[in-house]
Amino acid sequence: MINVTVWNEGRHEKASREIREVYPEGIHGAIASIFKDCEGINVRIATLDDPECGLPDDVLYTTDVLIWWGHMHHHEVPDELVEKIHGRVLAGMGFIALHSAHASKPFMKLMGTSCTLRWRDDDRERLWTVAPRHPIAKGIPQYFELPNEEMYGEYFDIPKPDDLIFVGWFKGGEVFRSGCTFTRGYGKVFYFQPGHEQYPIYYNETVRRILYNAVLWARPDGQYPPLSCPNTEPLEK
Amino acid sequence: MINVTVWNEGRHEKASREIREVYPEGIHGAIASIFKDCEGINVRIATLDDPECGLPDDVLYTTDVLIWWGHMHHHEVPDELVEKIHGRVLAGMGFIALHSAHASKPFMKLMGTSCTLRWRDDDRERLWTVAPRHPIAKGIPQYFELPNEEMYGEYFDIPKPDDLIFVGWFKGGEVFRSGCTFTRGYGKVFYFQPGHEQYPIYYNETVRRILYNAVLWARPDGQYPPLSCPNTEPLEK
Amino acid sequence: MINVTVWNEGRHEKASREIREVYPEGIHGAIASIFKDCEGINVRIATLDDPECGLPDDVLYTTDVLIWWGHMHHHEVPDELVEKIHGRVLAGMGFIALHSAHASKPFMKLMGTSCTLRWRDDDRERLWTVAPRHPIAKGIPQYFELPNEEMYGEYFDIPKPDDLIFVGWFKGGEVFRSGCTFTRGYGKVFYFQPGHEQYPIYYNETVRRILYNAVLWARPDGQYPPLSCPNTEPLEK
Amino acid sequence: MINVTVWNEGRHEKASREIREVYPEGIHGAIASIFKDCEGINVRIATLDDPECGLPDDVLYTTDVLIWWGHMHHHEVPDELVEKIHGRVLAGMGFIALHSAHASKPFMKLMGTSCTLRWRDDDRERLWTVAPRHPIAKGIPQYFELPNEEMYGEYFDIPKPDDLIFVGWFKGGEVFRSGCTFTRGYGKVFYFQPGHEQYPIYYNETVRRILYNAVLWARPDGQYPPLSCPNTEPLEK
């Protein structure tokens, strides 16, 4: 059983009728619905305004893959929670950072870089698969289109990805490394660019398939040793 | 002109005559001496107990490459200074983390991982060059030996290096990814494992050559754009 | 169903009673026995002296993962067969090169390098896992030992691996990148160093587990588009 | 002194007045002119129709960096010459494959993949720098435009690059990994996509700067050990 927790800031949905119309269930509901009928996957949702930001210890410490969507309120996520999330990733929890989560505290702490990029509303994207054998690319076509998306453009200040899976083409002339993987401790991290709140991107079938693949890829597959600095005996006499 | 600053915790030298005998100039003096007669390189030293930890703004903001040796007092480096160092690396300053600096605040912040490893005193190391065309490996032989060195062993919890340059063999049976590079923002980072304080490792000619190569490799070679998230106009009509 | 074909030169077994005593079933039989009771895996064996080297089209074109052990007779593998194997890998067939197969025609063609290394009989190896989250490392301990093994030492002239999974420590003082992955076309390639014919290495439980993991990792998971250079219409008007 | 040899098929220039008007000196002359006034660089040109394809031993074995432009006549390059070029790269000679050289024999042999891609005439490209600290990107802006260029599009069947430096955006909707590095043996390889013969791309200042940077990056910086499989004595008793 893979326990997925979908964390969404959840403020756009409260503030804007337009966003509620795009996402009646919230962005978190839309993403969680990917997994609702999946045998072997149990999904929970959490938002910033839930008690303990929806991630009390009994949720966070039983989460196998944490999916994160945040945008305008990264600063409201308590540093103490960010530390716990970071520790969970190092211990093996998968972390999937979506769209504006590039600027979230957990993602930035895991990356160690500024995670900055250029952006513009009202664009259109075509994502190309450049690592077709990567598990996250399973069943994903050579390219797919998002008729409406916010442009994210290079230079994207991330560490060199372990693997670059998708490259985005934007109508306005930019490109972006739209699907990147990293390993931190025993945890697997996937950054996926699509997901501006104004468009029903998380209902797009290809996006949903990618997130499904990413959960299978990122989930821990066992117990990992503690990360510590033991003083060890020689293995040779 | 490359401005190098060699930062050393400097506490071992104060506390232990044995260490003072190995490093009469301090670890910082030994490393700084690599560059003393190099045309085009200006070297300064800094220690934890200097005013502002030896890194007041007028030093830190004119440093091109910061070399860091710390061991038992990482916690005494103020978080505010760590933030500034991190910002300087993202802006282009090179950062060379030596030996026990794997657990330093600046290195851990740049990596986003626990940076843990296993260890043991009183071992012997042979470092093998596995990326002979890397600039840091220039003029370095296929292998070289450190007759006395503390063992650092895998699993070394770092992100996957951009490049793995040296792999260490230890008499006690362990291996270690002893020379690893990373890019963070516009800054280049090199982690180099050798350097236990009890042995005159920084007087070893091959180690000195590697640090010289690393400074040339890590130094910024121009001014870089600010890292920000600008809202940009389309490049296409 | 994953169709695995285990290809072994098979000459040592014919020439040497000592090797027959280590591998009564041949190296190919020992490796094939890993998969004999695996649901979902069908294993075949092939040797150099079989008709068409054991890889007639009806076998090669129905093989999902080809495991290759060769040593002294690489030159006897016909170039025409090597071309077919190469084409199959590009089309998605997994390829696992074992031990002395570093110098095999198929592996060298896939790598584009000399694949040279240093070597010596009568050594002992300890392999360390440096990518614990890689699928090939699933269930594999932090390190494991081969009490008798031929030393393979750096500098191993391969392209930079996509992932470095295992690093070997040898008693005689050398290290080696003992487990490396590559992608070629739609095919996945794993080079695994252990396997000198004089020792029952392919009966070692950890080695067997690694080969099992590698087959699951390397197998194609669908049909892939043909690799060609099509002249395509614009996707934008 | 860096000895650069610029090799161009040279057939377009002979067959087409249109191409001669774009490149009166030939593509080779245009590229060679980048280096004509560079202190420390000596440039020679060579074409397919020269004796021994312009690469007799006394030229090939004194070349530090070989730049290669070929398109419709890859098959006319003798296999024996390709073997020598391959050997020279492994021994340390830099190799820069330009544009349609993706399908050249030397490049394909070095890659071990099909090197296929999709293409279309009459497009426009904007190249984005995604590895701004790479030596090849020195002095190169965040993006630059080629008002006329043939589209090369993903999926580009190359091994995972050691470094991805440039990503191309094409007006027709495609993206391409337009600047990629690899190491083969002791040799450095750079693939650079721009350069359709119908447009004066090699007179573009940014392209010329990139090729200059690439020569400095790719040149051998010493003598390298022979690549062989020596039987070595233990380094430990």
mmCIF file of N, CA and C in Angstrom, chain A residues 26-88:
data_model
loop_
_atom_site.group_PDB
_atom_site.id
_atom_site.type_symbol
_atom_site.label_atom_id
_atom_site.label_comp_id
_atom_site.label_asym_id
_atom_site.label_seq_id
_atom_site.Cartn_x
_atom_site.Cartn_y
_atom_site.Cartn_z
ATOM 1 N N GLY A 26 -10.952 21.677 -5.369
ATOM 2 C CA GLY A 26 -9.626 22.199 -5.030
ATOM 3 C C GLY A 26 -8.576 21.507 -5.879
ATOM 4 N N ILE A 27 -7.428 22.131 -5.988
ATOM 5 C CA ILE A 27 -6.314 21.522 -6.714
ATOM 6 C C ILE A 27 -5.994 20.182 -6.053
ATOM 7 N N HIS A 28 -6.069 20.145 -4.726
ATOM 8 C CA HIS A 28 -5.763 18.917 -3.997
ATOM 9 C C HIS A 28 -6.754 17.809 -4.327
ATOM 10 N N GLY A 29 -8.005 18.163 -4.436
ATOM 11 C CA GLY A 29 -9.010 17.167 -4.788
ATOM 12 C C GLY A 29 -8.804 16.614 -6.183
ATOM 13 N N ALA A 30 -8.462 17.504 -7.095
ATOM 14 C CA ALA A 30 -8.232 17.077 -8.474
ATOM 15 C C ALA A 30 -7.060 16.104 -8.535
ATOM 16 N N ILE A 31 -5.990 16.430 -7.837
ATOM 17 C CA ILE A 31 -4.823 15.545 -7.861
ATOM 18 C C ILE A 31 -5.122 14.245 -7.119
ATOM 19 N N ALA A 32 -5.779 14.364 -5.982
ATOM 20 C CA ALA A 32 -6.104 13.144 -5.214
ATOM 21 C C ALA A 32 -6.979 12.199 -6.022
ATOM 22 N N SER A 33 -7.826 12.760 -6.884
ATOM 23 C CA SER A 33 -8.738 11.902 -7.647
ATOM 24 C C SER A 33 -7.997 10.979 -8.609
ATOM 25 N N ILE A 34 -6.741 11.310 -8.911
ATOM 26 C CA ILE A 34 -5.942 10.426 -9.768
ATOM 27 C C ILE A 34 -5.838 9.048 -9.127
ATOM 28 N N PHE A 35 -5.769 9.053 -7.785
ATOM 29 C CA PHE A 35 -5.423 7.821 -7.058
ATOM 30 C C PHE A 35 -6.616 7.157 -6.401
ATOM 31 N N LYS A 36 -7.795 7.780 -6.509
ATOM 32 C CA LYS A 36 -8.941 7.302 -5.723
ATOM 33 C C LYS A 36 -9.299 5.862 -6.029
ATOM 34 N N ASP A 37 -9.168 5.444 -7.247
ATOM 35 C CA ASP A 37 -9.563 4.073 -7.572
ATOM 36 C C ASP A 37 -8.362 3.169 -7.822
ATOM 37 N N CYS A 38 -7.207 3.607 -7.379
ATOM 38 C CA CYS A 38 -6.021 2.780 -7.611
ATOM 39 C C CYS A 38 -5.848 1.782 -6.485
ATOM 40 N N GLU A 39 -5.876 0.524 -6.870
ATOM 41 C CA GLU A 39 -5.596 -0.519 -5.894
ATOM 42 C C GLU A 39 -4.156 -0.355 -5.435
ATOM 43 N N GLY A 40 -3.955 -0.420 -4.161
ATOM 44 C CA GLY A 40 -2.578 -0.307 -3.679
ATOM 45 C C GLY A 40 -2.161 1.098 -3.339
ATOM 46 N N ILE A 41 -3.015 2.079 -3.595
ATOM 47 C CA ILE A 41 -2.683 3.461 -3.239
ATOM 48 C C ILE A 41 -3.791 4.042 -2.370
ATOM 49 N N ASN A 42 -3.380 4.618 -1.263
ATOM 50 C CA ASN A 42 -4.313 5.274 -0.353
ATOM 51 C C ASN A 42 -3.961 6.765 -0.377
ATOM 52 N N VAL A 43 -4.959 7.616 -0.651
ATOM 53 C CA VAL A 43 -4.632 9.043 -0.778
ATOM 54 C C VAL A 43 -5.353 9.869 0.286
ATOM 55 N N ARG A 44 -4.592 10.830 0.812
ATOM 56 C CA ARG A 44 -5.160 11.802 1.757
ATOM 57 C C ARG A 44 -4.854 13.191 1.231
ATOM 58 N N ILE A 45 -5.689 14.146 1.671
ATOM 59 C CA ILE A 45 -5.421 15.527 1.278
ATOM 60 C C ILE A 45 -5.092 16.356 2.522
ATOM 61 N N ALA A 46 -4.401 17.447 2.273
ATOM 62 C CA ALA A 46 -4.006 18.331 3.371
ATOM 63 C C ALA A 46 -3.860 19.731 2.796
ATOM 64 N N THR A 47 -4.268 20.714 3.555
ATOM 65 C CA THR A 47 -4.090 22.094 3.100
ATOM 66 C C THR A 47 -3.475 22.946 4.204
ATOM 67 N N LEU A 48 -2.979 24.084 3.789
ATOM 68 C CA LEU A 48 -2.276 24.996 4.698
ATOM 69 C C LEU A 48 -3.137 25.358 5.906
ATOM 70 N N ASP A 49 -4.440 25.531 5.682
ATOM 71 C CA ASP A 49 -5.295 26.002 6.762
ATOM 72 C C ASP A 49 -5.868 24.894 7.636
ATOM 73 N N ASP A 50 -5.520 23.667 7.321
ATOM 74 C CA ASP A 50 -5.917 22.570 8.213
ATOM 75 C C ASP A 50 -5.091 22.670 9.496
ATOM 76 N N PRO A 51 -5.587 22.061 10.572
ATOM 77 C CA PRO A 51 -4.765 22.024 11.791
ATOM 78 C C PRO A 51 -3.397 21.434 11.500
ATOM 79 N N GLU A 52 -2.384 22.089 12.003
ATOM 80 C CA GLU A 52 -0.991 21.667 11.754
ATOM 81 C C GLU A 52 -0.697 21.552 10.262
ATOM 82 N N CYS A 53 -1.329 22.421 9.503
ATOM 83 C CA CYS A 53 -1.145 22.462 8.043
ATOM 84 C C CYS A 53 -1.490 21.132 7.375
ATOM 85 N N GLY A 54 -2.355 20.377 8.021
ATOM 86 C CA GLY A 54 -2.768 19.111 7.432
ATOM 87 C C GLY A 54 -1.716 18.032 7.539
ATOM 88 N N LEU A 55 -0.608 18.338 8.181
ATOM 89 C CA LEU A 55 0.483 17.363 8.280
ATOM 90 C C LEU A 55 0.930 17.152 9.727
ATOM 91 N N PRO A 56 -0.026 16.777 10.592
ATOM 92 C CA PRO A 56 0.405 16.377 11.937
ATOM 93 C C PRO A 56 1.293 15.139 11.818
ATOM 94 N N ASP A 57 2.009 14.848 12.859
ATOM 95 C CA ASP A 57 2.958 13.738 12.804
ATOM 96 C C ASP A 57 2.325 12.431 12.347
ATOM 97 N N ASP A 58 1.122 12.142 12.776
ATOM 98 C CA ASP A 58 0.538 10.838 12.429
ATOM 99 C C ASP A 58 0.202 10.759 10.938
ATOM 100 N N VAL A 59 0.125 11.897 10.267
ATOM 101 C CA VAL A 59 -0.060 11.889 8.812
ATOM 102 C C VAL A 59 1.307 11.890 8.131
ATOM 103 N N LEU A 60 2.155 12.835 8.531
ATOM 104 C CA LEU A 60 3.456 12.972 7.865
ATOM 105 C C LEU A 60 4.288 11.708 7.994
ATOM 106 N N TYR A 61 4.249 11.085 9.166
ATOM 107 C CA TYR A 61 5.101 9.916 9.389
ATOM 108 C C TYR A 61 4.505 8.622 8.835
ATOM 109 N N THR A 62 3.311 8.713 8.248
ATOM 110 C CA THR A 62 2.752 7.554 7.546
ATOM 111 C C THR A 62 2.554 7.872 6.066
ATOM 112 N N THR A 63 3.168 8.971 5.606
ATOM 113 C CA THR A 63 3.080 9.326 4.186
ATOM 114 C C THR A 63 4.273 8.736 3.444
ATOM 115 N N ASP A 64 3.991 8.047 2.360
ATOM 116 C CA ASP A 64 5.059 7.475 1.527
ATOM 117 C C ASP A 64 5.492 8.443 0.435
ATOM 118 N N VAL A 65 4.511 9.178 -0.116
ATOM 119 C CA VAL A 65 4.813 10.174 -1.146
ATOM 120 C C VAL A 65 3.999 11.431 -0.837
ATOM 121 N N LEU A 66 4.694 12.540 -0.725
ATOM 122 C CA LEU A 66 4.040 13.824 -0.459
ATOM 123 C C LEU A 66 4.070 14.644 -1.738
ATOM 124 N N ILE A 67 2.879 15.010 -2.217
ATOM 125 C CA ILE A 67 2.766 15.860 -3.400
ATOM 126 C C ILE A 67 2.451 17.265 -2.899
ATOM 127 N N TRP A 68 3.157 18.256 -3.437
ATOM 128 C CA TRP A 68 3.095 19.618 -2.871
ATOM 129 C C TRP A 68 2.775 20.639 -3.944
ATOM 130 N N TRP A 69 1.659 21.391 -3.724
ATOM 131 C CA TRP A 69 1.335 22.539 -4.580
ATOM 132 C C TRP A 69 1.199 23.747 -3.691
ATOM 133 N N GLY A 70 2.066 24.750 -3.896
ATOM 134 C CA GLY A 70 1.977 25.990 -3.132
ATOM 135 C C GLY A 70 2.336 27.136 -4.061
ATOM 136 N N HIS A 71 1.930 28.349 -3.702
ATOM 137 C CA HIS A 71 2.156 29.458 -4.641
ATOM 138 C C HIS A 71 2.490 30.784 -3.953
ATOM 139 N N MET A 72 1.484 31.350 -3.244
ATOM 140 C CA MET A 72 1.639 32.702 -2.714
ATOM 141 C C MET A 72 1.882 32.715 -1.209
ATOM 142 N N HIS A 73 1.878 31.567 -0.587
ATOM 143 C CA HIS A 73 1.912 31.520 0.876
ATOM 144 C C HIS A 73 2.979 30.577 1.414
ATOM 145 N N HIS A 74 4.069 30.434 0.636
ATOM 146 C CA HIS A 74 5.144 29.535 1.071
ATOM 147 C C HIS A 74 5.636 29.922 2.461
ATOM 148 N N HIS A 75 5.653 31.226 2.721
ATOM 149 C CA HIS A 75 6.217 31.734 3.971
ATOM 150 C C HIS A 75 5.385 31.335 5.184
ATOM 151 N N GLU A 76 4.151 30.942 4.934
ATOM 152 C CA GLU A 76 3.298 30.577 6.066
ATOM 153 C C GLU A 76 3.496 29.140 6.517
ATOM 154 N N VAL A 77 4.258 28.406 5.762
ATOM 155 C CA VAL A 77 4.546 27.022 6.196
ATOM 156 C C VAL A 77 5.609 27.100 7.286
ATOM 157 N N PRO A 78 5.287 26.618 8.484
ATOM 158 C CA PRO A 78 6.243 26.771 9.593
ATOM 159 C C PRO A 78 7.576 26.069 9.323
ATOM 160 N N ASP A 79 8.661 26.729 9.704
ATOM 161 C CA ASP A 79 9.987 26.148 9.511
ATOM 162 C C ASP A 79 10.104 24.792 10.188
ATOM 163 N N GLU A 80 9.432 24.642 11.314
ATOM 164 C CA GLU A 80 9.505 23.371 12.040
ATOM 165 C C GLU A 80 8.905 22.239 11.206
ATOM 166 N N LEU A 81 7.830 22.526 10.507
ATOM 167 C CA LEU A 81 7.225 21.508 9.650
ATOM 168 C C LEU A 81 8.153 21.205 8.475
ATOM 169 N N VAL A 82 8.772 22.255 7.945
ATOM 170 C CA VAL A 82 9.699 22.071 6.829
ATOM 171 C C VAL A 82 10.851 21.145 7.241
ATOM 172 N N GLU A 83 11.354 21.323 8.444
ATOM 173 C CA GLU A 83 12.406 20.432 8.947
ATOM 174 C C GLU A 83 11.936 18.992 8.991
ATOM 175 N N LYS A 84 10.712 18.795 9.461
ATOM 176 C CA LYS A 84 10.179 17.428 9.543
ATOM 177 C C LYS A 84 10.026 16.817 8.154
ATOM 178 N N ILE A 85 9.497 17.627 7.230
ATOM 179 C CA ILE A 85 9.327 17.129 5.867
ATOM 180 C C ILE A 85 10.684 16.738 5.290
ATOM 181 N N HIS A 86 11.669 17.627 5.490
ATOM 182 C CA HIS A 86 13.022 17.358 4.988
ATOM 183 C C HIS A 86 13.554 16.052 5.558
ATOM 184 N N GLY A 87 13.364 15.871 6.869
ATOM 185 C CA GLY A 87 13.818 14.630 7.515
ATOM 186 C C GLY A 87 13.102 13.415 6.973
ATOM 187 N N ARG A 88 11.835 13.559 6.654
ATOM 188 C CA ARG A 88 11.082 12.435 6.096
ATOM 189 C C ARG A 88 11.588 12.054 4.712
#
